[in-house]
Coordinates of C-alpha atoms in Angstrom, one line a residue:
M1 CA 29.9 13.2 -22.8
G2 CA 28.1 15.0 -20.0
G3 CA 25.8 16.8 -22.3
A4 CA 25.0 13.7 -24.2
A5 CA 24.2 11.8 -21.0
K6 CA 21.9 14.6 -19.8
G7 CA 20.2 14.7 -23.1
A8 CA 19.6 10.9 -23.0
A9 CA 18.3 11.2 -19.4
R10 CA 15.8 13.9 -20.5
D11 CA 14.7 11.8 -23.5
A12 CA 14.2 8.8 -21.2
A13 CA 12.2 10.9 -18.7
S14 CA 10.0 12.4 -21.5
G15 CA 9.4 8.9 -22.9
T16 CA 8.4 7.7 -19.4
V17 CA 5.9 10.5 -19.1
R18 CA 4.4 9.9 -22.5
A19 CA 4.1 6.1 -21.9
A20 CA 2.5 6.6 -18.5
R21 CA 0.0 9.2 -19.7
S22 CA -0.9 7.4 -23.0
K23 CA -4.5 6.1 -23.2
G24 CA -3.3 2.5 -22.7
G25 CA -0.9 3.4 -19.8
R26 CA -3.6 5.3 -18.0
A27 CA -6.1 2.5 -18.4
L28 CA -3.6 0.0 -17.0
A29 CA -2.7 2.3 -14.1
Q30 CA -6.4 2.6 -13.2
G31 CA -6.5 -1.2 -13.2
G32 CA -3.7 -1.1 -10.7
F33 CA -6.0 0.7 -8.2
V34 CA -8.6 -2.0 -8.7
F35 CA -6.1 -4.8 -7.9
V36 CA -4.8 -2.9 -4.8
G37 CA -8.4 -2.6 -3.7
L38 CA -8.9 -6.3 -4.2
L39 CA -5.9 -7.1 -2.1
H40 CA -7.3 -5.0 0.8
L41 CA -10.7 -6.6 0.5
I42 CA -9.2 -10.1 0.7
I43 CA -7.0 -9.0 3.6
A44 CA -10.1 -7.7 5.4
Y45 CA -11.8 -11.0 4.8
L46 CA -8.9 -12.9 6.2
A47 CA -8.6 -10.6 9.2
L48 CA -12.4 -11.0 9.9
R49 CA -11.9 -14.8 9.9
I50 CA -9.1 -14.5 12.4
A51 CA -11.4 -12.3 14.5
L52 CA -14.0 -15.1 14.4
G53 CA -11.5 -17.7 15.6
G54 CA -9.7 -18.8 12.4
Q55 CA -6.2 -20.1 13.1
G56 CA -4.6 -20.9 9.7
E57 CA -5.2 -17.6 7.9
H58 CA -2.5 -15.2 6.9
A59 CA -4.0 -11.7 6.9
D60 CA -1.5 -9.9 4.8
Q61 CA -0.6 -9.3 1.2
S62 CA 1.0 -12.7 0.7
G63 CA -2.1 -14.5 2.2
A64 CA -4.4 -12.4 -0.1
I65 CA -2.3 -13.2 -3.2
Q66 CA -2.3 -16.9 -2.3
Q67 CA -6.1 -16.7 -2.2
I68 CA -6.1 -15.2 -5.7
A69 CA -3.6 -17.8 -7.0
G70 CA -5.7 -20.7 -5.7
A71 CA -8.8 -19.4 -7.5
P72 CA -9.8 -20.6 -11.0
G73 CA -7.8 -18.5 -13.5
G74 CA -5.7 -17.2 -10.6
L75 CA -2.4 -17.3 -12.5
V76 CA -3.8 -15.1 -15.3
V77 CA -5.1 -12.6 -12.7
L78 CA -1.7 -12.5 -11.1
W79 CA 0.0 -11.6 -14.3
V80 CA -2.6 -8.9 -15.2
A81 CA -2.3 -7.5 -11.6
A82 CA 1.5 -7.4 -11.9
L83 CA 1.2 -5.5 -15.2
C84 CA -1.4 -3.0 -13.9
C85 CA 0.6 -2.3 -10.7
A86 CA 3.8 -1.7 -12.8
A87 CA 1.8 0.7 -14.9
L88 CA 0.6 2.5 -11.8
A89 CA 4.1 2.7 -10.5
L90 CA 5.1 4.2 -13.9
W91 CA 2.4 6.8 -13.5
W92 CA 3.8 7.9 -10.2
I93 CA 7.3 8.0 -11.6
S94 CA 5.9 10.3 -14.3
E95 CA 4.3 12.4 -11.5
A96 CA 7.7 12.7 -9.8
I97 CA 9.3 13.8 -13.1
L98 CA 6.7 16.4 -13.8
S99 CA 6.9 17.7 -10.2
A100 CA 10.7 18.0 -10.5
R101 CA 10.3 20.0 -13.6
S102 CA 7.6 22.3 -12.2
R103 CA 8.6 25.5 -10.4
S104 CA 5.3 25.5 -8.4
E105 CA 5.9 22.1 -6.7
G106 CA 8.6 21.4 -4.1
T107 CA 10.8 18.6 -3.1
W108 CA 8.1 17.0 -1.0
D109 CA 5.9 16.5 -4.1
V110 CA 8.7 14.8 -5.8
L111 CA 9.5 12.5 -2.9
S112 CA 5.8 11.8 -2.3
A113 CA 5.3 10.7 -5.9
A114 CA 8.5 8.6 -5.9
G115 CA 7.5 6.9 -2.6
K116 CA 4.1 6.0 -4.1
A117 CA 5.9 4.6 -7.2
A118 CA 8.1 2.4 -4.9
V119 CA 5.0 1.1 -3.0
F120 CA 3.1 0.1 -6.2
L121 CA 6.2 -1.3 -7.7
A122 CA 6.7 -3.5 -4.7
I123 CA 3.1 -4.7 -4.8
G124 CA 3.5 -5.5 -8.5
G125 CA 6.7 -7.4 -7.7
L126 CA 4.8 -9.4 -5.1
F127 CA 2.1 -10.3 -7.7
L128 CA 4.9 -11.2 -10.2
S129 CA 6.8 -13.4 -7.7
Y130 CA 3.7 -15.5 -7.0
A131 CA 2.9 -15.7 -10.7
L132 CA 6.4 -17.1 -11.2
G133 CA 5.9 -19.5 -8.3
A134 CA 8.6 -17.9 -6.1
G135 CA 6.4 -16.1 -3.6
K136 CA 7.4 -16.0 0.1
D137 CA 5.3 -15.8 3.2
S138 CA 5.3 -12.1 4.3
R139 CA 6.1 -12.9 7.9
Q140 CA 9.2 -14.9 6.9
K141 CA 10.3 -12.3 4.4
S142 CA 9.8 -9.5 7.0
Q143 CA 11.9 -11.4 9.5
E144 CA 14.7 -12.1 6.9
I145 CA 14.8 -8.4 6.0
T146 CA 14.9 -7.4 9.7
A147 CA 17.7 -9.8 10.5
T148 CA 19.7 -8.5 7.5
I149 CA 19.3 -4.9 8.7
L150 CA 20.2 -5.8 12.3
A151 CA 23.3 -7.6 11.2
A152 CA 24.6 -4.5 9.3
P153 CA 26.7 -1.8 11.1
G154 CA 24.3 0.6 12.7
G155 CA 21.4 -1.6 11.7
Q156 CA 19.6 -1.3 15.0
V157 CA 19.5 2.5 14.7
V158 CA 18.3 2.2 11.1
L159 CA 15.6 -0.2 12.1
V160 CA 14.4 2.0 14.9
I161 CA 14.2 5.0 12.5
L162 CA 12.3 2.8 10.0
G163 CA 9.9 1.7 12.7
L164 CA 9.2 5.2 13.7
V165 CA 8.7 6.3 10.1
V166 CA 6.1 3.5 9.7
V167 CA 4.4 4.7 12.9
G168 CA 4.4 8.2 11.6
T169 CA 3.0 7.1 8.3
G170 CA 0.2 5.4 10.2
V171 CA -0.6 8.6 12.1
Y172 CA -0.6 10.5 8.8
Y173 CA -3.0 8.0 7.2
V174 CA -5.4 8.4 10.2
W175 CA -5.1 12.2 9.9
R176 CA -5.6 12.2 6.2
G177 CA -8.8 10.1 6.6
V178 CA -10.3 12.1 9.5
S179 CA -9.5 15.4 7.9
R180 CA -10.8 14.3 4.5
K181 CA -7.8 15.7 2.8
F182 CA -8.0 13.0 0.1
I183 CA -11.2 14.6 -1.4
G184 CA -10.2 16.9 -4.2
T185 CA -6.5 16.1 -4.1
E186 CA -6.5 12.4 -5.1
I187 CA -10.1 11.7 -5.8
S188 CA -13.1 13.8 -7.0
P189 CA -16.3 11.8 -6.8
H190 CA -19.4 13.6 -8.0
G191 CA -23.2 13.3 -7.7
R192 CA -24.5 10.4 -5.6
A193 CA -21.1 8.8 -5.4
R194 CA -19.5 11.6 -3.3
K195 CA -20.9 10.7 0.1
P196 CA -20.3 6.9 -0.1
V197 CA -16.8 7.4 -1.5
E198 CA -16.0 9.9 1.2
A199 CA -17.3 7.6 3.9
V200 CA -15.2 4.6 2.8
G201 CA -12.2 6.9 2.4
V202 CA -12.5 8.2 5.9
L203 CA -12.9 4.7 7.5
G204 CA -10.4 3.1 5.1
Y205 CA -7.6 5.6 5.8
A206 CA -8.2 5.4 9.6
A207 CA -8.1 1.6 9.6
K208 CA -5.0 1.5 7.3
G209 CA -3.3 4.0 9.5
A210 CA -4.0 1.9 12.6
A211 CA -2.7 -1.2 11.0
L212 CA 0.5 0.6 9.8
G213 CA 1.0 2.0 13.3
I214 CA 0.9 -1.5 14.9
V215 CA 3.4 -2.8 12.3
G216 CA 5.7 0.2 13.0
V217 CA 5.6 -0.6 16.7
L218 CA 6.5 -4.2 16.0
V219 CA 9.5 -3.1 13.8
T220 CA 10.7 -0.7 16.6
V221 CA 10.3 -3.4 19.3
A222 CA 12.3 -5.9 17.1
A223 CA 15.0 -3.3 16.8
L224 CA 15.2 -2.4 20.5
R225 CA 15.2 -6.1 21.5
F226 CA 17.6 -7.0 18.7
D227 CA 15.3 -9.9 17.8
A228 CA 14.1 -10.3 14.2
S229 CA 11.4 -12.8 15.3
E230 CA 9.6 -9.9 16.9
Q231 CA 8.9 -8.4 13.4
T232 CA 5.9 -10.4 12.3
G233 CA 4.5 -8.0 9.7
L234 CA 0.9 -7.2 9.1
D235 CA -0.3 -10.7 9.8
G236 CA 1.4 -10.9 13.2
A237 CA 0.2 -7.4 14.0
L238 CA -3.5 -8.3 13.4
K239 CA -3.2 -11.7 15.2
G240 CA -1.5 -9.9 18.1
L241 CA -4.4 -7.5 18.2
A242 CA -6.9 -10.4 18.2
A243 CA -5.1 -11.8 21.3
Q244 CA -5.8 -8.7 23.4
P245 CA -8.8 -8.2 25.6
Y246 CA -11.8 -7.4 23.3
G247 CA -9.2 -7.8 20.6
A248 CA -11.5 -9.8 18.4
W249 CA -14.0 -7.0 18.3
I250 CA -11.3 -4.4 17.6
L251 CA -9.9 -6.6 14.9
G252 CA -13.4 -6.9 13.4
I253 CA -13.7 -3.1 13.2
V254 CA -10.2 -2.9 11.6
A255 CA -11.2 -5.6 9.1
V256 CA -14.3 -3.5 8.1
G257 CA -12.0 -0.5 7.8
L258 CA -9.6 -2.3 5.6
A259 CA -12.5 -3.4 3.4
C260 CA -13.5 0.3 3.2
F261 CA -10.0 1.1 2.1
G262 CA -10.2 -1.6 -0.6
L263 CA -13.5 -0.1 -1.9
Y264 CA -12.0 3.4 -1.8
S265 CA -8.9 2.3 -3.8
A266 CA -11.1 0.7 -6.4
A267 CA -13.1 3.9 -6.6
R268 CA -10.0 5.8 -7.5
A269 CA -9.9 3.8 -10.7
K270 CA -13.0 5.8 -11.8
Y271 CA -12.8 9.0 -9.8
G272 CA -9.1 9.4 -9.2
Q273 CA -7.1 12.5 -10.2
M274 CA -5.3 10.9 -13.1

C-alpha cells in the first residue's frame, strides 16, 4: 500500500509539473502576472485618490477587484483573472516540486516557491469569489480572521509572530528592491527595456515593502491590544498613513511606488524567468 501511494504521489507531482510547464499552462501563468500587475495599478490609483482627499475609496485588493467587476465585461475579466492566477500558482507548485527533487537546491527554495504558490492561489481565490458574487470587503475579512485567531488558545502569540513575519517580509521587499536582487533571478529584461524595468522594480519593491511593513505593524498592534478592530488591512494602513502629518504626500509617493510594482509585475509576463 505504501509503495502504491508513493507511486501515485510521484505520478501526481509529475503531472502537475507537465501541466504547469506546457505551452498553455505557461501562457496562462504569464497572464497571471499581468492581472497581479493590474491589481496593483488600480490599488495605486485608489491610494492616490485617498491622498488627494477621497473618502469612499478602498485602496486594497477587494477595492481594486470591485473596480474591475463594475467595468463593462468585468465579470469575464474576473473569471479569466482567476484562471490565470490559478495557473501561476500551479507554476510555483511545480517549482517547489522540482526544487524538492533537486540536490542543488535547499529547503528555502522549496518553501519560497510554495509560499509564492499560496499567495497567487489566494489572489486567484479572491478573483473567483467576486466572480461568484461572494466577495467580502478586505478590512472586514481581515478583522474576522484576526478575531478567530485571537479567540484560539495561544492566538495572541501566533498573531504577534504573524505580524512580525509580515514586517520582516516588508523589510525583505525593500532590501530586494534596493539591492536589485530581482534582476537575473526572477526577471531578465534586455536591450532598451532593461533600465525602465529595473527602475520600476526598485521603486515597486520598496513601496510594496513599506506597505507590507505598515500592515505588519497593525497586525502586531491588534494582537498586543487583543483588539481585532485594530487590524484594518492594507486599506486601513494607507488611510492611517494619509492621516499623519505630511501623510498625503507620503501616501502619494507610496501610490506611485505601487504603480511601479504593478508595471514591474506585468513586465514579468514578458521578461520573467519562466
